[in-house]
Amino acid sequence: MKVSRRAALSEDERLDALGRLLTDAEIPLRLRAAGVIVLLYAQPVSRIVRLSVDDVIRDGDTVLLRLGEPASPVPAPVAALLLDHIANRDNMNTATNPASCWLFPGRRAGQPFRPDHLSALLNEVGVPAAAAGGAAIRQQLLELPGPVVADALGYHDKTTSRLIREIGGTWSRYAPGDHARSPTGWLPRGASNS
């Protein structure tokens, strides 16, 4: 997945936009749901429109969003917003769309919402998608190792490595893998090889 090189939102701008989407009922529900996915999970609009309702997983009281492996946990206020959106999706009352599996169904039968249109609508409510996604991925990389972010959010390792270098992240030397295992032939001090 490619990350825009446009200037990202500041962390304060990203958090302000997130707070507005979570609380402002005047903003259409689909834009609030799409916007929080951009702002929290750094997903480009072209990928958001390809999500299905099956990508929002309910496991008891826990809600997960399948973007990569493993699925990402969804915090409570965002989970409530996503579940409300699923229950009240737009474009579901046409004769051709009542069983649409798209999280963001489009007006055309069997098609998701158009990414360019969704991006323009998000921009109108103060969420410039590329800048917001850039801010979100950079914040994730300041808090977590690049390979973890890449796997969880569906990014390529090279993308997260490049971004870590750009932001001066501290996870640049993280080695993915099972760190609980000892290297072959390694023995603790004082142990003999016999």
PDB file of C-alpha atoms in Angstrom:
ATOM      1  CA  MET A   1       0.000   0.000   0.000  1.00  0.00           C
ATOM      2  CA  LYS A   2       1.351   3.423  -0.898  1.00  0.00           C
ATOM      3  CA  VAL A   3       1.326   6.361   1.501  1.00  0.00           C
ATOM      4  CA  SER A   4       0.871   9.853   0.127  1.00  0.00           C
ATOM      5  CA  ARG A   5       3.869  12.141   0.390  1.00  0.00           C
ATOM      6  CA  ARG A   6       1.587  15.145   0.945  1.00  0.00           C
ATOM      7  CA  ALA A   7       1.940  16.895   4.269  1.00  0.00           C
ATOM      8  CA  ALA A   8       0.249  14.847   6.958  1.00  0.00           C
ATOM      9  CA  LEU A   9      -2.083  16.356   9.517  1.00  0.00           C
ATOM     10  CA  SER A  10      -0.513  17.180  12.847  1.00  0.00           C
ATOM     11  CA  GLU A  11      -1.380  14.816  15.683  1.00  0.00           C
ATOM     12  CA  ASP A  12      -3.610  17.505  17.221  1.00  0.00           C
ATOM     13  CA  GLU A  13      -5.466  17.969  13.922  1.00  0.00           C
ATOM     14  CA  ARG A  14      -5.913  14.208  13.571  1.00  0.00           C
ATOM     15  CA  LEU A  15      -7.279  13.866  17.109  1.00  0.00           C
ATOM     16  CA  ASP A  16      -9.583  16.886  16.666  1.00  0.00           C
ATOM     17  CA  ALA A  17     -11.009  15.380  13.464  1.00  0.00           C
ATOM     18  CA  LEU A  18     -11.435  12.015  15.189  1.00  0.00           C
ATOM     19  CA  GLY A  19     -13.274  13.611  18.114  1.00  0.00           C
ATOM     20  CA  ARG A  20     -15.559  15.516  15.740  1.00  0.00           C
ATOM     21  CA  LEU A  21     -16.420  12.330  13.803  1.00  0.00           C
ATOM     22  CA  LEU A  22     -17.203  10.462  17.011  1.00  0.00           C
ATOM     23  CA  THR A  23     -19.499  13.148  18.428  1.00  0.00           C
ATOM     24  CA  ASP A  24     -21.016  15.244  15.623  1.00  0.00           C
ATOM     25  CA  ALA A  25     -24.316  13.602  14.661  1.00  0.00           C
ATOM     26  CA  GLU A  26     -24.786  16.256  11.943  1.00  0.00           C
ATOM     27  CA  ILE A  27     -22.090  14.531   9.866  1.00  0.00           C
ATOM     28  CA  PRO A  28     -23.581  11.654   7.832  1.00  0.00           C
ATOM     29  CA  LEU A  29     -22.969   8.285   9.501  1.00  0.00           C
ATOM     30  CA  ARG A  30     -21.140   6.755   6.506  1.00  0.00           C
ATOM     31  CA  LEU A  31     -18.661   9.664   6.489  1.00  0.00           C
ATOM     32  CA  ARG A  32     -18.118   9.348  10.217  1.00  0.00           C
ATOM     33  CA  ALA A  33     -17.454   5.592   9.869  1.00  0.00           C
ATOM     34  CA  ALA A  34     -15.154   5.983   6.855  1.00  0.00           C
ATOM     35  CA  GLY A  35     -13.339   8.899   8.456  1.00  0.00           C
ATOM     36  CA  VAL A  36     -12.522   7.047  11.668  1.00  0.00           C
ATOM     37  CA  ILE A  37     -11.101   4.161   9.637  1.00  0.00           C
ATOM     38  CA  VAL A  38      -8.807   6.637   7.858  1.00  0.00           C
ATOM     39  CA  LEU A  39      -7.848   8.463  11.061  1.00  0.00           C
ATOM     40  CA  LEU A  40      -7.248   5.401  13.253  1.00  0.00           C
ATOM     41  CA  TYR A  41      -6.130   2.709  10.836  1.00  0.00           C
ATOM     42  CA  ALA A  42      -4.409   4.734   8.098  1.00  0.00           C
ATOM     43  CA  GLN A  43      -6.472   3.125   5.353  1.00  0.00           C
ATOM     44  CA  PRO A  44      -6.707   4.780   1.942  1.00  0.00           C
ATOM     45  CA  VAL A  45     -10.219   5.441   0.697  1.00  0.00           C
ATOM     46  CA  SER A  46      -9.651   3.046  -2.224  1.00  0.00           C
ATOM     47  CA  ARG A  47      -9.245   0.240   0.309  1.00  0.00           C
ATOM     48  CA  ILE A  48     -12.020   1.388   2.662  1.00  0.00           C
ATOM     49  CA  VAL A  49     -14.651   1.125  -0.072  1.00  0.00           C
ATOM     50  CA  ARG A  50     -13.583  -2.503  -0.682  1.00  0.00           C
ATOM     51  CA  LEU A  51     -14.285  -3.533   2.926  1.00  0.00           C
ATOM     52  CA  SER A  52     -17.279  -5.779   3.464  1.00  0.00           C
ATOM     53  CA  VAL A  53     -19.514  -6.091   6.499  1.00  0.00           C
ATOM     54  CA  ASP A  54     -17.701  -9.403   7.139  1.00  0.00           C
ATOM     55  CA  ASP A  55     -14.505  -7.401   7.756  1.00  0.00           C
ATOM     56  CA  VAL A  56     -16.118  -6.047  10.942  1.00  0.00           C
ATOM     57  CA  ILE A  57     -15.942  -9.002  13.316  1.00  0.00           C
ATOM     58  CA  ARG A  58     -17.961  -9.285  16.533  1.00  0.00           C
ATOM     59  CA  ASP A  59     -16.518 -11.623  19.133  1.00  0.00           C
ATOM     60  CA  GLY A  60     -18.687 -11.232  22.226  1.00  0.00           C
ATOM     61  CA  ASP A  61     -18.203  -7.655  23.399  1.00  0.00           C
ATOM     62  CA  THR A  62     -15.078  -7.240  21.258  1.00  0.00           C
ATOM     63  CA  VAL A  63     -15.181  -5.747  17.776  1.00  0.00           C
ATOM     64  CA  LEU A  64     -12.301  -6.278  15.343  1.00  0.00           C
ATOM     65  CA  LEU A  65     -11.629  -4.808  11.910  1.00  0.00           C
ATOM     66  CA  ARG A  66      -9.952  -7.113   9.389  1.00  0.00           C
ATOM     67  CA  LEU A  67      -7.381  -5.006   7.547  1.00  0.00           C
ATOM     68  CA  GLY A  68      -4.428  -7.382   7.813  1.00  0.00           C
ATOM     69  CA  GLU A  69      -3.404 -10.223  10.092  1.00  0.00           C
ATOM     70  CA  PRO A  70      -4.351 -10.321  12.832  1.00  0.00           C
ATOM     71  CA  ALA A  71      -7.557  -8.293  12.722  1.00  0.00           C
ATOM     72  CA  SER A  72      -7.228  -4.967  14.549  1.00  0.00           C
ATOM     73  CA  PRO A  73      -9.154  -4.264  17.750  1.00  0.00           C
ATOM     74  CA  VAL A  74     -11.687  -1.450  17.537  1.00  0.00           C
ATOM     75  CA  PRO A  75     -12.047   0.842  20.578  1.00  0.00           C
ATOM     76  CA  ALA A  76     -15.540   1.029  22.105  1.00  0.00           C
ATOM     77  CA  PRO A  77     -16.758   4.383  20.720  1.00  0.00           C
ATOM     78  CA  VAL A  78     -15.538   3.508  17.227  1.00  0.00           C
ATOM     79  CA  ALA A  79     -17.011  -0.003  17.479  1.00  0.00           C
ATOM     80  CA  ALA A  80     -20.408   1.464  18.355  1.00  0.00           C
ATOM     81  CA  LEU A  81     -20.146   3.855  15.402  1.00  0.00           C
ATOM     82  CA  LEU A  82     -19.214   1.047  12.952  1.00  0.00           C
ATOM     83  CA  LEU A  83     -21.994  -1.232  14.180  1.00  0.00           C
ATOM     84  CA  ASP A  84     -24.504   1.631  13.934  1.00  0.00           C
ATOM     85  CA  HIS A  85     -23.296   2.315  10.396  1.00  0.00           C
ATOM     86  CA  ILE A  86     -23.716  -1.354   9.412  1.00  0.00           C
ATOM     87  CA  ALA A  87     -27.266  -1.350  10.752  1.00  0.00           C
ATOM     88  CA  ASN A  88     -28.107   1.866   8.867  1.00  0.00           C
ATOM     89  CA  ARG A  89     -26.055   1.764   5.658  1.00  0.00           C
ATOM     90  CA  ASP A  90     -27.023   4.101   2.814  1.00  0.00           C
ATOM     91  CA  ASN A  91     -28.003   2.814  -0.626  1.00  0.00           C
ATOM     92  CA  MET A  92     -29.560  -0.377   0.747  1.00  0.00           C
ATOM     93  CA  ASN A  93     -33.175   0.307  -0.203  1.00  0.00           C
ATOM     94  CA  THR A  94     -32.881  -0.055  -3.974  1.00  0.00           C
ATOM     95  CA  ALA A  95     -34.177  -3.231  -5.589  1.00  0.00           C
ATOM     96  CA  THR A  96     -30.645  -4.319  -6.506  1.00  0.00           C
ATOM     97  CA  ASN A  97     -28.801  -3.608  -3.236  1.00  0.00           C
ATOM     98  CA  PRO A  98     -30.775  -4.999  -0.262  1.00  0.00           C
ATOM     99  CA  ALA A  99     -28.276  -7.797   0.331  1.00  0.00           C
ATOM    100  CA  SER A 100     -25.101  -5.822  -0.413  1.00  0.00           C
ATOM    101  CA  CYS A 101     -22.081  -7.066   1.502  1.00  0.00           C
ATOM    102  CA  TRP A 102     -20.130  -3.809   1.056  1.00  0.00           C
ATOM    103  CA  LEU A 103     -19.473  -1.818   4.206  1.00  0.00           C
ATOM    104  CA  PHE A 104     -19.964   1.267   2.021  1.00  0.00           C
ATOM    105  CA  PRO A 105     -22.383   0.214  -0.738  1.00  0.00           C
ATOM    106  CA  GLY A 106     -22.615   2.401  -3.818  1.00  0.00           C
ATOM    107  CA  ARG A 107     -25.626   3.488  -5.804  1.00  0.00           C
ATOM    108  CA  ARG A 108     -24.911   1.008  -8.595  1.00  0.00           C
ATOM    109  CA  ALA A 109     -26.020  -2.569  -8.059  1.00  0.00           C
ATOM    110  CA  GLY A 110     -23.358  -4.748  -6.472  1.00  0.00           C
ATOM    111  CA  GLN A 111     -20.761  -1.956  -6.455  1.00  0.00           C
ATOM    112  CA  PRO A 112     -19.123  -0.248  -3.488  1.00  0.00           C
ATOM    113  CA  PHE A 113     -19.118   3.511  -2.998  1.00  0.00           C
ATOM    114  CA  ARG A 114     -16.796   5.250  -5.461  1.00  0.00           C
ATOM    115  CA  PRO A 115     -13.465   6.106  -3.770  1.00  0.00           C
ATOM    116  CA  ASP A 116     -13.121   9.512  -5.474  1.00  0.00           C
ATOM    117  CA  HIS A 117     -16.609  10.503  -4.345  1.00  0.00           C
ATOM    118  CA  LEU A 118     -16.026   9.290  -0.768  1.00  0.00           C
ATOM    119  CA  SER A 119     -12.705  11.129  -0.637  1.00  0.00           C
ATOM    120  CA  ALA A 120     -14.359  14.368  -1.792  1.00  0.00           C
ATOM    121  CA  LEU A 121     -17.130  13.983   0.814  1.00  0.00           C
ATOM    122  CA  LEU A 122     -14.597  13.325   3.584  1.00  0.00           C
ATOM    123  CA  ASN A 123     -12.682  16.426   2.531  1.00  0.00           C
ATOM    124  CA  GLU A 124     -15.908  18.460   2.798  1.00  0.00           C
ATOM    125  CA  VAL A 125     -16.326  17.402   6.450  1.00  0.00           C
ATOM    126  CA  GLY A 126     -12.716  18.286   7.282  1.00  0.00           C
ATOM    127  CA  VAL A 127     -11.000  14.938   6.821  1.00  0.00           C
ATOM    128  CA  PRO A 128      -8.537  15.218   3.927  1.00  0.00           C
ATOM    129  CA  ALA A 129      -8.129  11.472   3.422  1.00  0.00           C
ATOM    130  CA  ALA A 130      -4.518  11.335   2.190  1.00  0.00           C
ATOM    131  CA  ALA A 131      -3.212  13.744   4.840  1.00  0.00           C
ATOM    132  CA  ALA A 132      -5.262  12.045   7.569  1.00  0.00           C
ATOM    133  CA  GLY A 133      -4.067   8.576   6.579  1.00  0.00           C
ATOM    134  CA  GLY A 134      -0.473   9.798   6.490  1.00  0.00           C
ATOM    135  CA  ALA A 135      -0.815  11.181  10.005  1.00  0.00           C
ATOM    136  CA  ALA A 136      -2.379   7.951  11.265  1.00  0.00           C
ATOM    137  CA  ILE A 137       0.303   5.628   9.876  1.00  0.00           C
ATOM    138  CA  ARG A 138       3.082   7.850  11.168  1.00  0.00           C
ATOM    139  CA  GLN A 139       1.550   7.872  14.652  1.00  0.00           C
ATOM    140  CA  GLN A 140       1.190   4.074  14.577  1.00  0.00           C
ATOM    141  CA  LEU A 141       4.873   3.765  13.635  1.00  0.00           C
ATOM    142  CA  LEU A 142       5.933   5.954  16.552  1.00  0.00           C
ATOM    143  CA  GLU A 143       4.134   3.581  18.899  1.00  0.00           C
ATOM    144  CA  LEU A 144       4.655   0.130  17.345  1.00  0.00           C
ATOM    145  CA  PRO A 145       7.292  -1.756  15.342  1.00  0.00           C
ATOM    146  CA  GLY A 146       7.045  -1.340  11.554  1.00  0.00           C
ATOM    147  CA  PRO A 147       6.494  -5.047  10.792  1.00  0.00           C
ATOM    148  CA  VAL A 148       3.646  -5.187  13.318  1.00  0.00           C
ATOM    149  CA  VAL A 149       1.994  -2.121  11.774  1.00  0.00           C
ATOM    150  CA  ALA A 150       2.540  -3.481   8.262  1.00  0.00           C
ATOM    151  CA  ASP A 151       0.903  -6.827   9.074  1.00  0.00           C
ATOM    152  CA  ALA A 152      -1.993  -5.393  11.089  1.00  0.00           C
ATOM    153  CA  LEU A 153      -2.903  -2.626   8.649  1.00  0.00           C
ATOM    154  CA  GLY A 154      -2.093  -4.347   5.366  1.00  0.00           C
ATOM    155  CA  TYR A 155       0.950  -2.253   4.427  1.00  0.00           C
ATOM    156  CA  HIS A 156       4.154  -3.476   2.798  1.00  0.00           C
ATOM    157  CA  ASP A 157       7.232  -3.742   5.060  1.00  0.00           C
ATOM    158  CA  LYS A 158       9.188  -1.453   2.735  1.00  0.00           C
ATOM    159  CA  THR A 159       6.563   1.272   3.140  1.00  0.00           C
ATOM    160  CA  THR A 160       6.662   1.156   6.924  1.00  0.00           C
ATOM    161  CA  SER A 161      10.487   0.996   6.919  1.00  0.00           C
ATOM    162  CA  ARG A 162      10.683   4.095   4.717  1.00  0.00           C
ATOM    163  CA  LEU A 163       8.217   5.954   6.910  1.00  0.00           C
ATOM    164  CA  ILE A 164      10.098   5.016  10.092  1.00  0.00           C
ATOM    165  CA  ARG A 165      13.272   6.497   8.587  1.00  0.00           C
ATOM    166  CA  GLU A 166      11.379   9.654   7.575  1.00  0.00           C
ATOM    167  CA  ILE A 167       9.898  10.246  11.024  1.00  0.00           C
ATOM    168  CA  GLY A 168      12.936   9.105  12.976  1.00  0.00           C
ATOM    169  CA  GLY A 169      11.034   6.329  14.691  1.00  0.00           C
ATOM    170  CA  THR A 170      12.718   4.234  17.366  1.00  0.00           C
ATOM    171  CA  TRP A 171      11.568   0.880  16.017  1.00  0.00           C
ATOM    172  CA  SER A 172      13.941   0.800  13.036  1.00  0.00           C
ATOM    173  CA  ARG A 173      15.999  -2.074  14.461  1.00  0.00           C
ATOM    174  CA  TYR A 174      13.069  -4.266  15.479  1.00  0.00           C
ATOM    175  CA  ALA A 175      13.528  -7.867  14.352  1.00  0.00           C
ATOM    176  CA  PRO A 176      10.214  -9.629  13.733  1.00  0.00           C
ATOM    177  CA  GLY A 177       9.792 -13.243  14.689  1.00  0.00           C
ATOM    178  CA  ASP A 178       9.610 -15.475  17.731  1.00  0.00           C
ATOM    179  CA  HIS A 179      11.940 -13.949  20.317  1.00  0.00           C
ATOM    180  CA  ALA A 180      11.104 -16.583  22.934  1.00  0.00           C
ATOM    181  CA  ARG A 181      13.141 -19.258  21.138  1.00  0.00           C
ATOM    182  CA  SER A 182      16.875 -19.567  21.660  1.00  0.00           C
ATOM    183  CA  PRO A 183      19.161 -19.577  18.636  1.00  0.00           C
ATOM    184  CA  THR A 184      20.306 -23.015  17.533  1.00  0.00           C
ATOM    185  CA  GLY A 185      23.333 -24.170  19.527  1.00  0.00           C
ATOM    186  CA  TRP A 186      23.006 -21.386  22.115  1.00  0.00           C
ATOM    187  CA  LEU A 187      23.243 -22.433  25.742  1.00  0.00           C
ATOM    188  CA  PRO A 188      22.850 -20.317  28.874  1.00  0.00           C
ATOM    189  CA  ARG A 189      26.027 -19.474  30.809  1.00  0.00           C
ATOM    190  CA  GLY A 190      27.284 -22.339  32.875  1.00  0.00           C
ATOM    191  CA  ALA A 191      25.453 -24.987  30.861  1.00  0.00           C
ATOM    192  CA  SER A 192      27.543 -27.596  29.115  1.00  0.00           C
ATOM    193  CA  ASN A 193      27.045 -28.912  25.601  1.00  0.00           C
ATOM    194  CA  SER A 194      27.438 -32.576  26.617  1.00  0.00           C
TER     195      SER A 194
END
